[in-house]
XYZ file of C-alpha atoms in Angstrom:
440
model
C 113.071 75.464 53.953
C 110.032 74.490 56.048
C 111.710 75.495 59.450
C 112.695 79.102 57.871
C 109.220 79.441 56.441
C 107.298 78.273 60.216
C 110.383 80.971 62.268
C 109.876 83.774 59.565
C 105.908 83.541 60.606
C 106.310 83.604 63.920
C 109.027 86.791 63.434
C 106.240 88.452 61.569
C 103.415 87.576 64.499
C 106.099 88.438 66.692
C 106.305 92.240 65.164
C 102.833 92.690 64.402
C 101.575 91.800 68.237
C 100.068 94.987 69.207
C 101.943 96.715 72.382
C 100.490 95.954 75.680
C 98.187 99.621 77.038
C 99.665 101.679 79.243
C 98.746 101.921 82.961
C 97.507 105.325 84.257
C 94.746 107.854 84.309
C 94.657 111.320 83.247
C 93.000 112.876 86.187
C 92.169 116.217 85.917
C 91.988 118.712 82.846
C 91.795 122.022 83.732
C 92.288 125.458 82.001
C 96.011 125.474 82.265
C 97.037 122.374 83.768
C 96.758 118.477 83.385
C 97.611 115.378 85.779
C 97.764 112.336 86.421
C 99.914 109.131 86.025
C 101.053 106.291 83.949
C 103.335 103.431 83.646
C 104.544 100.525 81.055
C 103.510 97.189 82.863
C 106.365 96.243 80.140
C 109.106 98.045 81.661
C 107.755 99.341 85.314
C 111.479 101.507 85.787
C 111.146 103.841 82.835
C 109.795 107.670 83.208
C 107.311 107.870 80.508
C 107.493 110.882 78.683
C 103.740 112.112 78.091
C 102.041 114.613 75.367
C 98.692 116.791 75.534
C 97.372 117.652 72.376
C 94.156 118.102 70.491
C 93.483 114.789 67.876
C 91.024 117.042 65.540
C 94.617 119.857 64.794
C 97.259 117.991 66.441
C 98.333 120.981 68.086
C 100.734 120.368 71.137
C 99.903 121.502 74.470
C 103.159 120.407 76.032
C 105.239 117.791 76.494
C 106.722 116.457 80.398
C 108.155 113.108 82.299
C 106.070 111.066 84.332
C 108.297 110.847 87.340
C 106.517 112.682 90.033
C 105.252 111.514 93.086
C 101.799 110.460 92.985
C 100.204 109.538 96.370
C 97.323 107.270 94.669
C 99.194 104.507 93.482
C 100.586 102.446 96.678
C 101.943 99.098 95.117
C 101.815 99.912 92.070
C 105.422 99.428 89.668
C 108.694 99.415 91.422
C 106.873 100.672 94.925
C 108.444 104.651 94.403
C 104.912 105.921 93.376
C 106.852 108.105 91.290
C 104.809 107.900 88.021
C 102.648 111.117 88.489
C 102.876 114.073 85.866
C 101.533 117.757 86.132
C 101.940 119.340 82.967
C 101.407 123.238 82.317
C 99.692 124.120 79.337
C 101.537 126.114 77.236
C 97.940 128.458 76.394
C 94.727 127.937 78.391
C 92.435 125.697 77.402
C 88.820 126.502 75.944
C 85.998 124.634 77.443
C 85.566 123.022 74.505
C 89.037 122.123 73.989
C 88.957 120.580 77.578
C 86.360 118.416 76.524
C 88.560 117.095 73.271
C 92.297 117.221 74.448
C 93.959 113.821 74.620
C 97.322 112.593 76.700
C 99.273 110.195 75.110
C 103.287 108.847 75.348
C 105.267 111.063 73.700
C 105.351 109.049 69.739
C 103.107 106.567 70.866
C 100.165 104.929 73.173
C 97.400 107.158 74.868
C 96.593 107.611 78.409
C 92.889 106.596 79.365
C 90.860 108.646 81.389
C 89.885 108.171 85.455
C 85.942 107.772 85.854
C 86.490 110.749 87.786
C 87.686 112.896 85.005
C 84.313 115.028 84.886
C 84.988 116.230 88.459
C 87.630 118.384 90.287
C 89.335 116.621 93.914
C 91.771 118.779 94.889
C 91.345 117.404 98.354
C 93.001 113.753 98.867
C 90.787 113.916 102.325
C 88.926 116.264 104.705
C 89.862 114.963 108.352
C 87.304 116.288 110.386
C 86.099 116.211 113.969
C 82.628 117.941 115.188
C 83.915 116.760 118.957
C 87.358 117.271 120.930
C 86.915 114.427 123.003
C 86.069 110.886 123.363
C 84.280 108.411 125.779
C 86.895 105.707 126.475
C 90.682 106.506 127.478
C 92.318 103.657 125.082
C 96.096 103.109 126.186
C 97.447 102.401 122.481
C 95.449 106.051 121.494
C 96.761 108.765 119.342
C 96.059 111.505 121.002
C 96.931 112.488 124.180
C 93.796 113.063 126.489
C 96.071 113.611 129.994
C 94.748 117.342 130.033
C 91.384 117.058 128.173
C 88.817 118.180 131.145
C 85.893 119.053 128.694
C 83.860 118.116 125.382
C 83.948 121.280 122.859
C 81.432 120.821 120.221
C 81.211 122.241 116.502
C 78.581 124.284 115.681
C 76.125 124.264 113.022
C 77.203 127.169 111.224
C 80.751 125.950 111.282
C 79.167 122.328 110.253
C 77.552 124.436 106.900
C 80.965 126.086 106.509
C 82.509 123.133 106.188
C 80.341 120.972 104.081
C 81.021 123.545 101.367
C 84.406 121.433 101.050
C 82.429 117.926 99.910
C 82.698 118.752 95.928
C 86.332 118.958 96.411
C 86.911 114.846 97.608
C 86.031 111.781 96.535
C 83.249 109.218 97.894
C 84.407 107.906 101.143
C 87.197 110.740 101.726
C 85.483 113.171 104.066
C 85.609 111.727 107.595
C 83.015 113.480 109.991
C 85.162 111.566 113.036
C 89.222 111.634 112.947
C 90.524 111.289 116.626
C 87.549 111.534 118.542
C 84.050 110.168 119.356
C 81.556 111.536 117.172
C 77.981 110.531 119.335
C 79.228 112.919 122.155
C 77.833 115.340 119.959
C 74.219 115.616 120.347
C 73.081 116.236 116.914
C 75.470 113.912 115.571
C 72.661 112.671 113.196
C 70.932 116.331 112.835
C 74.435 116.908 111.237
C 73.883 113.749 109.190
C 70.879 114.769 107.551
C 72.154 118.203 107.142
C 74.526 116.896 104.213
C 73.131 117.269 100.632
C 71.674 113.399 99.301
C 73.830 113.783 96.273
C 77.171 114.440 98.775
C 76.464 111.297 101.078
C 78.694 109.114 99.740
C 81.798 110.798 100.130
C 80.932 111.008 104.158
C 82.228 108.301 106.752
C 82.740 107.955 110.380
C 84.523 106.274 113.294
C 82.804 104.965 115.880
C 83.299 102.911 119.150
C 79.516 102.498 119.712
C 80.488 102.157 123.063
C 78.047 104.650 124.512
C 74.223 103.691 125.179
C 71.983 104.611 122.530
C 68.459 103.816 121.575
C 67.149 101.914 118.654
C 66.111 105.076 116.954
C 69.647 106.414 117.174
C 71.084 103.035 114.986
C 67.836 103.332 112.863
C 69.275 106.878 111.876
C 72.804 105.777 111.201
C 71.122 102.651 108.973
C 69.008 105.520 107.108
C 71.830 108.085 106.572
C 73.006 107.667 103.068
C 76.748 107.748 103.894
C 79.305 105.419 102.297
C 80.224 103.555 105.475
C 80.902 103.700 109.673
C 84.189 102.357 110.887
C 83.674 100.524 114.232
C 86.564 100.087 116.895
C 86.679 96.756 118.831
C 90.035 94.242 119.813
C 88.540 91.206 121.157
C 84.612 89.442 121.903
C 86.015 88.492 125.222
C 84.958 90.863 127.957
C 87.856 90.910 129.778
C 90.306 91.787 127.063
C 87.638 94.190 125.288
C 87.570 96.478 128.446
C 91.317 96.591 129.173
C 92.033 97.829 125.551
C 88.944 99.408 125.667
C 89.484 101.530 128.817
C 86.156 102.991 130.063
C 83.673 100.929 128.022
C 81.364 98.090 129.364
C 81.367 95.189 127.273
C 77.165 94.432 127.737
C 76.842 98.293 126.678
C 79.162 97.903 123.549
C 76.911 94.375 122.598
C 73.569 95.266 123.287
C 74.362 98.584 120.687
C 76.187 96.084 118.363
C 72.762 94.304 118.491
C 70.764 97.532 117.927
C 72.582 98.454 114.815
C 73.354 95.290 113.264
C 69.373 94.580 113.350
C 68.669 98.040 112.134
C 70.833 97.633 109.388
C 69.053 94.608 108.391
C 65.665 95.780 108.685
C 66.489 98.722 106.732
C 68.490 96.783 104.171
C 71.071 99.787 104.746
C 73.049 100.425 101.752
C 75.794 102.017 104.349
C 78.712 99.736 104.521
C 80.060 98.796 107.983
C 84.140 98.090 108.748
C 85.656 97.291 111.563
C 89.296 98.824 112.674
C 90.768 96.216 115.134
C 94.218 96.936 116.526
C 96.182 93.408 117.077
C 97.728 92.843 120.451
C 99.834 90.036 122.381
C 96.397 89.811 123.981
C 94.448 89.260 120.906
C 96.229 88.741 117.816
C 95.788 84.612 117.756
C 91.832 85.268 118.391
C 91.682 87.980 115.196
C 91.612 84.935 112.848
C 87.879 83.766 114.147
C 86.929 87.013 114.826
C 87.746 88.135 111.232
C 84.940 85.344 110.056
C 82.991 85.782 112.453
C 82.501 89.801 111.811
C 81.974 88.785 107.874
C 79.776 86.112 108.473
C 77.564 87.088 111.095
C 78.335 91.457 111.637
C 77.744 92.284 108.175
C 81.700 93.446 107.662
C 82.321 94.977 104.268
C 86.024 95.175 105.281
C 88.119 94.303 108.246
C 90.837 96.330 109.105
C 93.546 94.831 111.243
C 96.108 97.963 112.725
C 99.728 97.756 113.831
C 99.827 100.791 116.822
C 101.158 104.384 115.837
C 103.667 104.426 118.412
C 103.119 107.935 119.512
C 104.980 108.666 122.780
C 103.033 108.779 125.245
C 102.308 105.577 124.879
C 103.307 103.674 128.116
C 106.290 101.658 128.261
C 104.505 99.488 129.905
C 101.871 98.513 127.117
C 104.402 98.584 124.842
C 106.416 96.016 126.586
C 103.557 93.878 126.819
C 101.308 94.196 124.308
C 102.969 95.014 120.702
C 103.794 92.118 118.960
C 107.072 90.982 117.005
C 108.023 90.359 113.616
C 106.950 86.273 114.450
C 103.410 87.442 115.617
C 102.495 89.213 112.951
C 104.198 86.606 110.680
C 101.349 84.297 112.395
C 98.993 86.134 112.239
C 99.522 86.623 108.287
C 99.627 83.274 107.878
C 96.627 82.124 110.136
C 94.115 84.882 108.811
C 91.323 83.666 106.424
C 91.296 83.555 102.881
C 88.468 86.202 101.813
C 87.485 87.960 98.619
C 90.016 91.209 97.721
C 89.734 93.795 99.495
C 87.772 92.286 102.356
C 90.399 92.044 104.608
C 93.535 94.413 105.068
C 96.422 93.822 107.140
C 98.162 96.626 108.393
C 101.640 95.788 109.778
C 104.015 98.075 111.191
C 106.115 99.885 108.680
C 109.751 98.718 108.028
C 112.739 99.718 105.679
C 111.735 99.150 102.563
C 113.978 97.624 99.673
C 115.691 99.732 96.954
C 113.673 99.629 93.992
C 115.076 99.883 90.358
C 118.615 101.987 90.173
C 119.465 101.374 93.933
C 117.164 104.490 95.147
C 116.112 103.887 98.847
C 112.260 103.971 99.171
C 112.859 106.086 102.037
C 115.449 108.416 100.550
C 114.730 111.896 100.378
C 115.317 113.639 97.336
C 117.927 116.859 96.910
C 116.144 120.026 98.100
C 115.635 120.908 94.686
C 112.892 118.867 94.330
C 111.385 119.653 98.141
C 108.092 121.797 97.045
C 104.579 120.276 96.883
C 102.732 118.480 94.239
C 100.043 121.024 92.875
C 96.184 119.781 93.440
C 97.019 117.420 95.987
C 96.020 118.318 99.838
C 95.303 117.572 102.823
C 92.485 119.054 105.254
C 92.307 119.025 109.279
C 89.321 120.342 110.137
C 88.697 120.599 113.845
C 85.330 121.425 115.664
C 85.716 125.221 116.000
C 86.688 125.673 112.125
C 90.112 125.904 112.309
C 91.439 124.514 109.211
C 94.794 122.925 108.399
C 96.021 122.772 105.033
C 98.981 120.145 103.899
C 100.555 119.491 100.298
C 102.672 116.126 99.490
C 105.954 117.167 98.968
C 107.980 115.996 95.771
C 110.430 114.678 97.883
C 107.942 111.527 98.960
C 109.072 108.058 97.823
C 107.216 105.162 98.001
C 105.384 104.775 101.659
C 107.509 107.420 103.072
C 104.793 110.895 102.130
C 105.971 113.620 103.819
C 103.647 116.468 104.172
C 104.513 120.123 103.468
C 102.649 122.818 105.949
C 100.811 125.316 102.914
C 98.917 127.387 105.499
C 95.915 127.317 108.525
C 93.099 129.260 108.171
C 89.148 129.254 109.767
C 86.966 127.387 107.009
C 84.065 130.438 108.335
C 86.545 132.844 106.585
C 86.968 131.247 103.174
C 84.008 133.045 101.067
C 84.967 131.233 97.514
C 85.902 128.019 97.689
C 86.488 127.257 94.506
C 88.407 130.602 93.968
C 90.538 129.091 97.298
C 91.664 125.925 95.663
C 92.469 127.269 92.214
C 94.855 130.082 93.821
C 96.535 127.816 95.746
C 98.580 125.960 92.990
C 99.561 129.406 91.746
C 101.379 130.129 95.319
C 105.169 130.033 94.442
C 105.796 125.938 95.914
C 109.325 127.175 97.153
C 108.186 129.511 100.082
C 105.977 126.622 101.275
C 108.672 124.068 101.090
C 110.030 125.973 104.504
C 106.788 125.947 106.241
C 103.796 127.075 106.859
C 102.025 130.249 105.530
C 98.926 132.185 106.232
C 96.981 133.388 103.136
C-alpha cells in the first residue's frame, strides 16, 4: 500500500509538471503578414504548427508550419535552421489589432515576442563601401585588385541616399567598410558625424589602421557613437605582419594602434573594438598569446579568428604554404584561451556537415518547388557610386549552406520611398526571382 500511495504521487507530479516554453520569437507583425520562429527544446525535430489570433475574440488569423528556413538561428535545434514561419493573414490587421494579436502552437503554448518586435528589419545587413580600393595588397584577399589603378570615392549625396536604409537593420548590421579601406576616403569621419545619434549603433567598420593618421583622426573614431571598428592584423612580429600584410609598415600600424587605443581610453569610448585575425602556418601557434594579449592589454571586445575564403586567385603558392590542416586548427582549438562567451570566435573552414534528424543532408538542396525566397529577409551591396544590390535567402537553404537568390540591382539615388520599396518587394511573385535577377 505505501509504495502505490508514494508512485501514484509522483504519477500525479509527473502530469501536473507544467510543459517546458517554447523557443522562438515572433518577429515582425505587420498588416498582412507575421514571422518569425520557434522550436520545442523537448523534441528539437518536430515542425511546430503555429496560430495568430486575437486573445480579447479569439478570432483566427491563420494557421501555418514552422519549417522554413530562418537565417537567424545558426546552432540552434538539429543545425537545419529550418524553424522559421511567415504566415499570411487571412484579413489585414488594424493598428490596434497589431498591437493585441498573439502567436501561439496550434492547441497549446505561446510564442514570446523579440525585443525588436516594435521595429521593422527587413534588411539582414547593408554591405557598404564609400571606397573601391584599399592600401595594402593582402595575398589571402577577397577581392581581386590585379586591375585596380585608382581610388573612386562615394559622394555625399549618395552617402545621404544611403543612410535612408539605417531604420531598416539592426544595431551593428550596417557596415560603412565591406572589401575595402575606408580612411582612403577623406571625410571618412565627416561621413561619421553625418549619421543621425539615434542610428549610430547599427554602424560598424573595418579597418587595417595601417595608414598614418593623427591623434585627432583616432580621437574622432573614439567620439563617433558607432557600435564597434573591426581591426585587421595576423601576427605582433614585424616580419610576419608585413608579409601577410603586404604594403603596410609594422612601426606605422603600432604607433596608430597606440594613437587609438589611448584615445579610446581617454575618451572612455563606448565604441567597441574587435579584431579579425586570419590564422596561418605562419601564425596560428602565436594566436593563442595574442588572443590574451589583445583582451588584456588592446581593449578587445571580441576576437575573431578567420579560416581564408579560398577565392581563386589566390596563389597556389600561399595556399601551399600557408593554410593550415585539419591538425592545425585542431591545435589551435585546443590551445586557445578560455574567455567569457562570446569573446572569442573561431572560425574554421567549412566542412560537410552531418545529417540531422530524418537523414536530410545539411547541405541538400531542396526540390525546386521550394526554390523562391523567404519574404522580409535581404541582403544589401551597396557600393560607392550607389549602385545597389539586392539578395533574398532562398527556401532551399539548410543549415550553413544559405544560398542567395538575385531579387534585383538598382541605384539607392533612384529609390524615392523607401519604405514603399521594402513593403512591395514581398508582394513580387517569389517564382520569377527564383531564376534570377530582376530590375524593378
Amino acid at each position: 500500500m505505501k509504495g502505490s500511495f508514494f508512485q501514484k504521487g509522483r504519477m500525479e507530479a509527473a502530469q501536473e509538471a507544467p510543459e517546458k516554453p517554447l523557443l522562438g520569437f515572433v518577429d515582425h507583425i505587420g498588416c498582412e503578414h507575421v514571422h518569425g520562429w520557434v522550436m520545442d527544446p523537448d523534441a528539437p525535430g518536430r515542425r511546430i504548427n503555429v496560430e495568430v489570433f486575437l486573445p480579447e475574440t479569439g478570432e483566427s488569423f491563420g494557421i501555418g508550419t514552422a519549417d522554413q528556413f530562418h537565417h537567424g538561428i545558426s546552432g540552434i535545434g538539429d543545425g537545419s535552421r529550418r524553424y522559421g514561419f511567415w504566415l499570411q493573414v487571412k484579413r489585414a490587421l488594424t493598428q490596434n489589432e497589431q498591437k493585441n494579436v498573439q502567436v501561439r502552437e496550434v492547441g497549446g503554448r505561446g510564442v514570446p515576442f523579440s525585443p525588436h518586435i516594435g521595429s521593422w528589419h527587413p534588411l539582414l545587413h547593408v554591405a557598404m563601401d564609400i571606397v573601391d580600393n584599399c592600401n595594402l595588397r593582402c595575398p589571402f584577399c577577397l577581392y581581386d585588385y590585379r586591375n585596380v589603378r585608382k581610388t573612386n570615392l562615394m559622394s555625399r549625396e549618395t552617402l545621404e541616399a544611403a543612410l535612408r536604409l539605417l531604420p531598416y537593420t539592426r544595431d551593428g548590421e550596417f557596415w560603412f567598410s565591406c572589401l575595402h579601406e575606408p580612411s582612403l576616403h577623406p571625410d571618412l569621419l565627416a561621413f561619421l558625424d553625418a549619421i543621425p545619434e539615434s542610428m549610430r549603433k547599427k554602424v560598424f567598420f573595418t579597418s587595417n589602421i595601417a595608414r598614418r593618421q593623427s591623434e585627432a583622426y583616432f580621437q574622432g573614431l573614439a567620439q563617433s557613437g558607432i557600435d564597434h571598428i573591426n581591426i585587421s592584423l595576423e601576427s605582433r612580429r614585424p616580419e610576419i605582419y608585413e608579409r601577410m600584410r603586404k604594403g603596410a609598415r609594422f612601426p606605422i600600424f603600432m604607433e596608430n594602434w597606440d594613437k587609438l587605443i589611448t584615445a579610446f581610453h581617454e575618451a572612455n569610448s563606448a565604441v567597441a573594438l574587435r579584431y579579425v585575425i586570419m590564422a596561418y602556418k605562419s601564425n596560428f601557434q602565436e594566436l593563442p598569446a595574442l588572443t590574451q594579449y589583445l583582451v588584456d592589454e588592446r581593449r578587445a571586445a571580441q576576437v575573431e579568428i578567420r579560416h581564408t575564403y579560398d577565392v581563386p586567385f589566390i596563389a597556389p603558392a600561399f595556399r601551399e604554404q600557408e593554410f593550415l590542416t585539419e591538425e592545425d586548427w585542431d591545435w589551435l582549438h585546443a590551445n586557445l584561451p578560455t574567455l567569457e562567451p562570446g569573446k572569442l570566435l573561431l572560425d574554421r573552414p567549412p566542412v560537410d556537415a552531418p545529417s540531422v534528424e530524418g537523414g536530410e543532408s545539411q547541405n541538400e538542396v531542396l526540390p525546386s518547388s521550394d526554390v523562391g525566397f523567404l519574404p522580409g529577409q535581404y541582403l544589401a551591396r551597396l557600393t560607392w557610386d550607389g549602385t545597389l544590390e539586392l539578395k533574398g535567402i532562398s527556401r532551399a537553404s539548410v543549415g550553413s549552406s544559405m544560398i542567395e537568390v538575385p531579387i534585383l540591382t538598382k541605384n539607392i539615388k533612384e529609390i524615392d520611398d523607401i519604405e514603399g520599396f521594402f513593403r512591395s518587394l514581398h508582394e513580387v511573385d517569389v517564382s520569377r526571382l527564383s531564376s534570377g535577377s530582376l530590375a524593378i
